[in-house]
Coordinates of C-alpha atoms in Angstrom, one line a residue:
M1 CA -54.5 32.0 11.7
V2 CA -57.8 31.4 11.8
D3 CA -59.2 33.9 9.1
R4 CA -56.1 32.6 6.8
H5 CA -57.7 28.9 7.2
F6 CA -61.3 30.3 6.4
V7 CA -60.0 32.2 3.3
L8 CA -58.4 28.9 2.2
L9 CA -61.4 26.7 2.9
S10 CA -63.5 29.3 0.9
L11 CA -61.4 29.0 -2.4
A12 CA -61.1 25.2 -1.7
C13 CA -64.8 25.0 -1.5
L14 CA -65.3 26.7 -5.0
C15 CA -62.6 24.7 -6.7
C16 CA -64.4 21.7 -5.4
Y17 CA -67.7 22.9 -6.5
Q18 CA -66.4 23.0 -10.0
H19 CA -64.9 19.4 -9.9
L20 CA -68.3 18.5 -8.4
A21 CA -70.5 20.1 -11.1
E22 CA -67.6 18.3 -13.7
A23 CA -68.1 14.7 -12.2
L24 CA -71.9 15.0 -12.0
S25 CA -72.3 15.8 -15.4
T26 CA -72.7 14.2 -18.7
P27 CA -69.3 13.9 -20.7
V28 CA -69.5 12.9 -24.1
G29 CA -69.4 9.5 -25.0
I30 CA -71.4 8.5 -21.7
S31 CA -74.7 7.3 -22.0
R32 CA -77.1 9.6 -20.1
P33 CA -78.7 8.1 -16.6
V34 CA -82.0 6.1 -17.6
P35 CA -85.1 7.9 -17.1
K36 CA -87.3 7.2 -14.6
Q37 CA -90.3 6.1 -16.9
T38 CA -88.5 3.3 -18.4
L39 CA -87.2 2.0 -15.1
K40 CA -91.1 2.4 -14.0
S41 CA -92.2 0.4 -17.2
K42 CA -89.9 -2.2 -16.9
R43 CA -90.8 -2.6 -12.9
R44 CA -94.4 -3.1 -14.3
K45 CA -93.6 -5.4 -16.4
Q46 CA -92.1 -7.6 -14.4
G47 CA -94.7 -7.5 -11.8
K48 CA -92.1 -5.3 -9.4
R49 CA -92.8 -2.5 -7.2
V50 CA -92.0 0.4 -8.8
V51 CA -89.0 1.9 -7.2
T52 CA -87.1 5.0 -9.0
S53 CA -84.3 5.7 -6.2
R54 CA -81.2 7.4 -6.8
R55 CA -79.3 4.2 -5.7
E56 CA -81.0 2.1 -8.6
Q57 CA -79.9 4.9 -11.0
S58 CA -76.5 4.9 -9.8
L59 CA -76.1 1.3 -9.8
L60 CA -77.2 1.7 -13.6
L61 CA -74.6 4.6 -13.9
G62 CA -71.8 2.5 -12.6
N63 CA -71.6 0.1 -15.5
D64 CA -70.3 3.4 -17.7
P65 CA -66.6 2.7 -17.2
L66 CA -65.6 6.2 -17.7
L67 CA -68.1 7.6 -14.9
S68 CA -66.6 4.9 -12.5
L69 CA -63.4 5.9 -13.0
N70 CA -63.7 9.7 -12.5
L71 CA -65.9 9.0 -9.7
N72 CA -63.0 6.9 -8.3
L73 CA -60.6 9.3 -9.0
D74 CA -62.3 11.9 -7.3
S75 CA -63.2 9.8 -4.5
L76 CA -59.5 9.4 -3.9
A77 CA -58.4 13.1 -4.7
K78 CA -60.7 14.3 -2.0
S79 CA -59.8 11.2 0.8
G80 CA -56.8 13.0 2.6
Q81 CA -55.1 9.9 2.8
Y82 CA -51.5 10.2 2.3
G83 CA -49.6 9.3 -1.0
A84 CA -53.5 10.0 -2.5
A85 CA -52.0 12.1 -5.6
P86 CA -49.3 10.0 -6.6
R87 CA -51.7 6.8 -6.5
A88 CA -54.5 9.1 -8.4
Q89 CA -51.9 10.0 -10.9
E90 CA -50.4 6.4 -11.3
M91 CA -54.2 5.2 -11.7
L92 CA -54.4 8.0 -14.4
K93 CA -51.8 6.4 -16.3
R94 CA -52.6 2.5 -15.9
I95 CA -56.1 3.6 -17.3
Q96 CA -54.2 5.2 -20.0
A97 CA -52.0 2.4 -21.1
L98 CA -54.6 -0.2 -20.4
H99 CA -57.0 1.7 -23.3
K100 CA -53.9 2.2 -25.6
E101 CA -53.5 -1.8 -25.6
G102 CA -56.9 -2.2 -26.0
Y103 CA -58.0 -3.8 -22.3
Y104 CA -60.0 -0.4 -21.1
S105 CA -62.8 0.6 -23.7
A106 CA -62.9 4.4 -22.2
A107 CA -60.0 6.7 -22.2
P108 CA -59.6 9.3 -19.6
D109 CA -60.9 12.4 -20.4
T110 CA -60.5 16.4 -18.8
V111 CA -62.9 15.4 -16.1
S112 CA -60.3 12.7 -15.0
F113 CA -57.1 14.9 -15.4
N114 CA -58.8 17.5 -13.1
S115 CA -59.5 15.0 -10.0
V116 CA -55.6 14.2 -10.7
L117 CA -54.9 17.7 -10.6
N118 CA -57.3 18.3 -7.5
A119 CA -54.9 15.6 -5.9
W120 CA -52.0 17.6 -6.3
A121 CA -53.6 21.0 -5.5
R122 CA -54.2 19.1 -1.8
A123 CA -51.3 17.2 -1.1
D124 CA -48.7 18.0 1.1
D125 CA -45.4 17.2 -1.2
D126 CA -42.8 20.3 -1.5
D127 CA -42.9 19.3 -5.0
A128 CA -47.1 18.8 -5.2
S129 CA -47.5 22.3 -7.5
Q130 CA -44.5 21.4 -10.0
K131 CA -46.2 18.0 -10.8
A132 CA -49.5 19.7 -10.8
Y133 CA -48.1 22.0 -12.9
H134 CA -46.4 19.5 -15.4
L135 CA -49.7 17.2 -15.3
L136 CA -51.4 20.4 -17.1
Q137 CA -48.6 20.5 -19.8
T138 CA -49.3 16.8 -21.2
M139 CA -53.2 17.0 -21.0
Q140 CA -53.2 17.1 -24.4
D141 CA -52.5 14.4 -26.0
E142 CA -51.4 13.1 -29.2
L143 CA -55.0 13.3 -30.9
G144 CA -55.8 16.8 -29.3
R145 CA -58.8 14.9 -27.5
I146 CA -58.0 16.2 -23.8
Q147 CA -57.7 19.6 -23.7
P148 CA -57.4 21.8 -20.3
N149 CA -60.4 23.5 -19.3
V150 CA -60.8 26.4 -16.7
V151 CA -60.8 24.3 -14.0
S152 CA -57.8 22.7 -14.8
Y153 CA -56.2 26.0 -14.5
N154 CA -57.7 27.1 -11.5
T155 CA -56.8 24.1 -9.6
V156 CA -53.1 24.1 -10.6
I157 CA -53.1 28.1 -10.0
L158 CA -54.4 26.9 -6.5
A159 CA -51.8 24.1 -6.1
L160 CA -49.1 26.8 -6.6
A161 CA -50.7 29.4 -4.1
N162 CA -50.4 26.8 -1.7
N163 CA -46.9 26.1 -2.2
G164 CA -45.8 29.7 -2.2
K165 CA -45.6 30.5 -5.8
P166 CA -47.5 33.5 -6.4
K167 CA -45.6 34.4 -9.7
Q168 CA -46.3 31.4 -11.3
A169 CA -50.0 31.4 -10.4
E170 CA -50.2 34.9 -11.9
A171 CA -48.5 33.8 -14.9
L172 CA -51.0 31.2 -15.5
L173 CA -53.7 33.5 -15.2
R174 CA -52.4 35.9 -17.6
Q175 CA -51.6 32.9 -20.0
M176 CA -56.0 32.4 -19.7
Q177 CA -56.3 35.7 -20.5
T178 CA -54.7 34.8 -24.2
D179 CA -57.0 32.1 -25.0
P180 CA -60.8 33.1 -25.7
L181 CA -61.8 29.3 -24.7
L182 CA -59.6 30.0 -20.8
Q183 CA -60.9 33.1 -19.8
P184 CA -60.2 33.4 -15.9
D185 CA -62.9 34.1 -13.5
T186 CA -63.9 35.1 -10.3
I187 CA -61.7 32.0 -8.8
T188 CA -59.2 32.3 -10.4
Y189 CA -58.4 36.3 -9.1
N190 CA -58.9 35.1 -6.0
T191 CA -56.7 32.3 -5.7
V192 CA -53.9 34.2 -6.9
A193 CA -54.3 36.8 -4.6
Y194 CA -54.6 34.1 -2.3
G195 CA -51.2 33.3 -3.1
W196 CA -49.9 36.5 -2.5
A197 CA -51.6 37.0 0.9
Q198 CA -49.9 33.7 1.8
S199 CA -46.2 34.5 0.3
R200 CA -45.8 37.8 3.0
Q201 CA -43.4 38.9 0.3
K202 CA -42.6 42.2 0.1
G203 CA -45.5 44.5 -1.6
S204 CA -47.4 40.6 -1.7
A205 CA -50.5 42.8 -0.4
Q206 CA -50.1 45.5 -3.0
R207 CA -50.1 42.7 -5.6
A208 CA -53.1 41.1 -4.1
E209 CA -54.8 44.6 -4.1
D210 CA -54.1 45.3 -7.5
L211 CA -55.8 42.2 -8.8
L212 CA -58.8 43.1 -6.7
R213 CA -58.8 46.3 -8.8
E214 CA -58.3 44.8 -11.9
M215 CA -61.5 42.5 -11.4
M216 CA -63.6 45.6 -10.5
V217 CA -62.5 47.0 -13.9
L218 CA -63.1 44.4 -15.5
S219 CA -66.7 43.3 -14.2
H220 CA -67.6 47.1 -14.5
D221 CA -66.7 46.6 -18.3
G222 CA -69.0 43.7 -18.9
N223 CA -67.0 40.9 -17.7
Y224 CA -69.3 39.1 -15.0
R225 CA -67.1 36.3 -14.9
V226 CA -64.7 38.3 -12.7
K227 CA -67.2 40.1 -10.5
P228 CA -65.6 40.7 -7.2
D229 CA -67.3 39.1 -4.3
T230 CA -66.9 38.6 -0.6
V231 CA -64.3 36.0 -0.6
A232 CA -62.2 38.2 -2.9
F233 CA -62.1 41.3 -0.8
N234 CA -61.4 38.7 2.4
T235 CA -58.3 37.5 0.8
V236 CA -57.0 41.1 -0.1
L237 CA -58.1 42.5 3.7
H238 CA -56.1 39.4 5.0
A239 CA -53.2 40.2 2.7
W240 CA -52.9 43.7 4.1
A241 CA -53.9 41.9 8.0
V242 CA -50.5 40.1 7.7
S243 CA -48.2 42.2 5.8
Y244 CA -47.2 44.4 8.5
S245 CA -46.9 47.4 6.0
P246 CA -47.1 50.8 7.9
Q247 CA -49.9 51.4 5.4
A248 CA -51.8 48.1 6.5
A249 CA -54.5 49.8 8.8
S250 CA -55.5 52.4 6.6
R251 CA -55.8 50.6 3.5
A252 CA -57.8 47.7 5.4
E253 CA -60.0 50.3 6.7
T254 CA -60.6 51.8 3.0
L255 CA -61.3 48.6 1.7
L256 CA -63.9 47.6 4.4
D257 CA -65.4 51.2 4.0
H258 CA -65.7 50.1 -0.2
M259 CA -67.4 46.9 0.6
E260 CA -70.0 48.4 2.9
R261 CA -70.6 51.0 0.4
L262 CA -71.2 48.4 -2.6
F263 CA -73.4 46.3 -0.2
I264 CA -75.3 49.3 0.7
A265 CA -75.9 50.3 -2.9
G266 CA -77.2 46.6 -3.3
N267 CA -74.6 44.7 -4.4
E268 CA -74.9 41.8 -1.7
D269 CA -71.9 39.5 -3.4
V270 CA -69.2 41.6 -1.4
E271 CA -71.8 41.6 2.0
P272 CA -68.7 42.5 4.6
D273 CA -68.8 39.1 7.2
V274 CA -67.5 38.7 10.4
V275 CA -63.8 38.0 8.6
S276 CA -64.1 41.3 6.8
Y277 CA -63.8 42.9 10.5
T278 CA -61.7 40.4 11.9
S279 CA -59.3 41.2 9.0
V280 CA -59.3 44.9 9.7
I281 CA -58.7 44.8 13.3
R282 CA -55.7 42.4 12.8
A283 CA -54.2 45.0 10.8
L284 CA -55.2 47.9 13.3
G285 CA -53.2 45.3 15.8
T286 CA -50.0 45.8 13.7
S287 CA -50.6 49.5 13.3
R288 CA -48.2 52.3 14.9
E289 CA -51.0 54.7 14.7
N290 CA -51.2 56.1 18.0
M291 CA -54.9 55.5 18.7
A292 CA -55.3 52.0 16.7
H293 CA -56.0 50.1 19.7
R294 CA -59.5 52.1 20.4
K295 CA -60.2 52.1 16.6
A296 CA -60.0 47.7 17.0
L297 CA -62.0 48.0 20.0
R298 CA -64.9 50.5 18.2
L299 CA -64.8 48.1 15.8
L300 CA -65.6 45.3 17.8
E301 CA -68.5 47.2 19.8
R302 CA -69.7 47.8 16.5
L303 CA -69.9 44.1 15.2
E304 CA -71.3 43.6 18.5
K305 CA -74.5 45.7 17.9
M306 CA -75.0 45.0 14.3
S307 CA -75.0 41.2 15.0
Q308 CA -78.1 41.7 17.4
E309 CA -80.0 43.2 14.5
P310 CA -82.4 40.9 12.4
G311 CA -80.9 38.8 9.9
K312 CA -77.4 39.9 10.9
E313 CA -76.6 37.1 13.7
H314 CA -73.9 36.0 11.1
L315 CA -72.1 38.8 12.3
K316 CA -71.3 38.0 15.6
P317 CA -67.5 38.3 16.9
N318 CA -66.2 34.9 17.5
F319 CA -62.8 33.9 19.3
V320 CA -60.8 35.2 16.5
T321 CA -62.3 38.5 16.5
Y322 CA -62.2 39.3 20.1
T323 CA -58.5 37.4 20.2
A324 CA -57.5 40.0 17.6
V325 CA -58.5 43.1 19.7
I326 CA -57.4 41.5 23.0
T327 CA -53.9 41.4 21.0
A328 CA -54.3 45.4 19.6
L329 CA -55.1 46.4 23.1
S330 CA -52.3 44.1 25.0
K331 CA -49.5 45.3 22.5
C332 CA -49.9 49.1 22.5
G333 CA -48.7 49.5 26.0
K334 CA -50.9 52.6 26.5
K335 CA -52.1 53.2 30.3
G336 CA -55.4 51.2 30.9
A337 CA -55.1 49.2 27.6
A338 CA -54.5 45.9 29.7
K339 CA -57.4 46.2 32.0
D340 CA -59.9 46.8 28.9
A341 CA -58.0 43.2 27.3
E342 CA -59.0 41.4 30.5
C343 CA -62.4 42.8 30.5
L344 CA -62.8 41.6 27.1
L345 CA -61.3 37.9 28.0
D346 CA -63.7 37.9 31.1
R347 CA -66.9 38.8 28.6
M348 CA -65.2 35.6 26.3
F349 CA -65.3 33.3 29.5
A350 CA -69.0 34.7 30.3
R351 CA -70.5 34.0 26.9
Y352 CA -68.8 30.8 26.7
E353 CA -70.0 29.2 30.5
E354 CA -73.4 30.4 28.9
G355 CA -72.9 27.9 26.2
D356 CA -71.3 29.8 23.6
E357 CA -68.4 27.7 22.1
S358 CA -67.1 30.1 19.5
V359 CA -65.8 32.4 21.8
K360 CA -63.8 29.7 23.7
P361 CA -60.5 31.4 25.2
D362 CA -57.7 29.8 24.8
V363 CA -53.7 29.7 25.4
I364 CA -53.5 32.6 22.8
S365 CA -56.5 35.2 24.3
C366 CA -54.8 34.7 27.7
S367 CA -51.1 35.2 26.9
S368 CA -52.0 38.3 25.2
V369 CA -53.6 39.9 28.3
I370 CA -50.8 38.7 30.1
D371 CA -48.5 40.3 27.5
G372 CA -50.5 43.5 28.4
W373 CA -49.9 43.2 32.0
A374 CA -46.4 43.3 31.3
R375 CA -45.9 46.2 29.4
E376 CA -47.6 47.9 32.2
R377 CA -44.6 48.0 33.8
S378 CA -46.1 47.7 37.9
P379 CA -46.3 45.9 40.5
Y380 CA -50.0 45.7 40.2
G381 CA -49.5 44.7 36.5
A382 CA -46.9 41.8 37.8
K383 CA -49.8 40.8 40.4
K384 CA -52.8 40.7 37.6
A385 CA -50.1 38.9 35.1
I386 CA -49.7 36.1 37.9
A387 CA -53.3 35.7 39.0
L388 CA -54.3 35.1 35.1
F389 CA -51.6 32.9 34.9
E390 CA -52.8 30.9 38.0
R391 CA -56.1 31.0 36.5
M392 CA -54.9 29.2 33.5
K393 CA -53.4 26.3 35.5
Y394 CA -56.4 25.9 37.1
L395 CA -58.6 25.7 34.3
H396 CA -55.9 23.1 32.7
S397 CA -56.2 21.2 35.8
I398 CA -59.7 20.6 35.3
G399 CA -59.7 19.7 31.7
H400 CA -59.3 22.5 29.6
E401 CA -56.4 21.6 27.7
D402 CA -56.4 24.6 25.0
I403 CA -55.5 26.8 28.0
K404 CA -52.3 25.0 29.3
P405 CA -49.6 27.7 29.6
N406 CA -47.1 27.6 27.1
A407 CA -43.6 29.0 26.7
V408 CA -44.8 32.1 25.6
T409 CA -47.1 32.2 28.9
Y410 CA -44.3 31.4 31.3
T411 CA -42.2 34.5 29.4
S412 CA -44.5 37.2 29.6
V413 CA -45.4 36.2 33.0
L414 CA -41.6 36.5 33.8
T415 CA -41.3 39.7 31.9
A416 CA -44.0 41.4 33.9
L417 CA -42.1 40.3 37.2
S418 CA -38.8 42.0 35.6
R419 CA -40.4 44.8 34.8
S420 CA -42.6 45.0 38.4
R421 CA -39.8 46.6 40.2
Q422 CA -41.5 45.0 43.2
G423 CA -39.6 43.3 46.1
G424 CA -39.4 39.7 45.9
A425 CA -39.8 39.9 41.8
A426 CA -36.3 38.2 41.4
E427 CA -36.9 35.4 43.6
K428 CA -40.5 34.8 42.1
G429 CA -38.9 34.7 38.8
E430 CA -36.8 31.9 39.7
K431 CA -39.2 29.9 41.1
L432 CA -41.3 30.2 38.1
L433 CA -38.3 29.6 36.0
A434 CA -37.9 26.0 37.6
E435 CA -41.7 25.3 37.6
M436 CA -41.2 26.1 33.7
E437 CA -38.6 23.8 33.4
E438 CA -40.0 20.7 35.1
E439 CA -43.3 21.3 33.4
F440 CA -41.6 21.1 30.1
K441 CA -39.6 18.3 31.2
R442 CA -42.9 16.5 31.9
G443 CA -44.5 17.4 28.2

């Protein structure tokens, strides 16, 4: 889950960067900031202390109605407030009406519309993407003064991707390709690929990889606007990791190998990061390959070793990485895998107790180990499962809320008991079931 958020955050940050660049640029018809020298001269004439702060320039710019409107719309779009998108669009409509009737000196421009589009892209409304798409279609006014740009399209594509509509998102990309002034960039391709990855539709991972390969061909032919970067590769790796396709692990390993080769050859834009390796480990965790869990463990060990090299600290495995390996080990059902999973969990606890918050275990990592012991189908496995379960309850009792046993935890312990074939397992199971019911009644 977390790597998904990383991917989303990366794409959102890139789109926000475009919006910020627009908001801070000087649109047509807007006066430029008063030069510092002019401010200094004015202060000297008045006999006052010369202060040419950014705040003073901002106050002078605040008199520009269009810039003020755009900054307000941008702030509202990024506020995260409930209903921000419809409020931003209503503000836009009111300013349009006031300008048309002569009560407002400036008319909204492309930047204004893009801020509202950004608000819809961030909204949780089920129809947010369609609202954004409709606004995109109405951006050109009767005078042809307002024209959507690449930022406009990228923002609507993000809205469609967030709402599970990758086909419509890709259709917009293809529409952009037909206009010399609206050529897609890396963000466009990455966002459409993200839409396919999140949809989890049949064949979606392959569709995402096809987009990546299209980027490679175009950039190789000289179109550096669509040059693949780490986010592009990570998005496709994530798509394979969550696809549950029989070929997911092999495709993910091949892509990671290609990233490493490109980086070694001097392409720093595609340097693999911890998300890259974690996605491959997740893909291995769902693989039916006989030794996939061992590959996942070796990849983790390799990542730990690399992160100790100077300048490679950013490759240090985190909670998500360790949990992915634990899950791969626990689900394989091989003899000794549950023991390896618990060793990793103990390593996480040790590092956390040393002050490393990035590897703090939670209910998912602990429950995965219990699931691994349940698959051992032995009295020893049941004993280990119960011991870890009791440890989780103790940690929760002293304030670790994120380790509180949940329904999955209880179910895994019950499974371990039922498969243990040991005396008294049924009685222990009944007692545990009653405890679970009481616990969930208390909330």
